[in-house]
Amino acid sequence: MGNGLRTQARRVLLQQVAPAYHRALGSQKQQILGGFVTATGYVRKYAQWLLNHTEEVFAPPTALRRRYGPEVEEALVLAWKTLNRICSKRLIPFLPSIVATLEADGHLELNEEHRGLLLSMSAATADRLLQAHRYTHPHGLSTTKAGPLLKQQIPIRTFAQWDEAKPGFLEVDLVAHCGGRLEGGCLYTITLTDVATGWTECLPLLNRGREAVLLCA
């Protein structure tokens, strides 16, 4: 396989590249495939198979599905979507309360056996069961990234020292709803997260211009 990426990095890259590969046509598809081969070190035919069978690659093992069954997997997916697709380590502690709420509101029906399997599930098992579903809901495309070099080289005076333990210190991100392509216009979401409390506010933007940003504030 040459000097390509490590296994986990290859899997992450496959998840990121596959949606664009499926949408692409002709020479663009070949260009994406070539870049994937170069980055991973895979043989071209194998890389092409991976890109065309991503759902199979990330599907949980048959034995795992057989043990938990579709009822437990569907209940897990419903709870995961209800909690805004959070990671499994954060999802598992909330499962008892969210399952009880979904059952009380008539959105979920589980027998004792299935409920026991769901509530005793580990974060690693939940990760494996959710892999295929995460592929169908890829992350939004961020059009911003941190610039630590400038922050280190240029002293910036603020109204207070940064303190992650106190509410009021925010991290801000801009997400483009563009289907994976930034050509042309698209809508944006500006996301503000309080580092200490985790409280998050999402505001819509028509574009990245100054007037649109001030209008949403």
Short mmCIF file of N, CA and C in Angstrom, two decimals, residues 22 31 41 69 77 85 118 129 136 142 147 166 182-183 197:
data_model
loop_
_atom_site.label_atom_id
_atom_site.label_comp_id
_atom_site.label_asym_id
_atom_site.label_seq_id
_atom_site.Cartn_x
_atom_site.Cartn_y
_atom_site.Cartn_z
N HIS A 22 -19.61 10.35 -5.51
CA HIS A 22 -20.90 9.88 -6.01
C HIS A 22 -21.60 10.95 -6.85
N GLN A 31 -10.67 12.31 -11.32
CA GLN A 31 -9.75 13.17 -10.58
C GLN A 31 -9.85 12.92 -9.08
N GLY A 41 -2.66 5.33 -0.79
CA GLY A 41 -1.75 4.29 -1.20
C GLY A 41 -2.45 3.03 -1.67
N GLY A 69 -30.51 -6.68 16.70
CA GLY A 69 -31.72 -6.68 15.89
C GLY A 69 -32.11 -5.30 15.40
N VAL A 77 -30.96 4.79 16.68
CA VAL A 77 -30.88 5.85 15.67
C VAL A 77 -31.87 6.97 15.98
N ARG A 85 -27.67 14.04 16.82
CA ARG A 85 -26.56 13.24 16.29
C ARG A 85 -25.25 13.46 17.05
N LEU A 118 -30.71 -2.06 24.66
CA LEU A 118 -30.41 -0.68 24.29
C LEU A 118 -29.74 0.07 25.44
N LEU A 129 -22.87 0.54 15.42
CA LEU A 129 -24.22 0.47 14.87
C LEU A 129 -24.61 1.75 14.12
N THR A 136 -24.92 8.71 5.98
CA THR A 136 -26.05 9.34 5.29
C THR A 136 -26.31 10.74 5.80
N SER A 142 -17.52 23.44 6.75
CA SER A 142 -17.10 24.66 7.42
C SER A 142 -16.25 25.49 6.47
N GLY A 147 -6.75 30.06 13.05
CA GLY A 147 -5.43 30.50 12.61
C GLY A 147 -4.51 30.72 13.79
N LYS A 166 -15.58 29.74 32.87
CA LYS A 166 -16.65 30.70 33.15
C LYS A 166 -17.56 30.86 31.93
N LEU A 182 -18.79 24.81 -2.97
CA LEU A 182 -18.90 26.22 -2.61
C LEU A 182 -19.14 27.12 -3.82
N GLU A 183 -19.21 26.53 -5.01
CA GLU A 183 -19.46 27.36 -6.20
C GLU A 183 -20.88 27.93 -6.14
N THR A 197 -20.48 26.08 29.31
CA THR A 197 -21.79 25.43 29.53
C THR A 197 -22.22 24.53 28.38
#
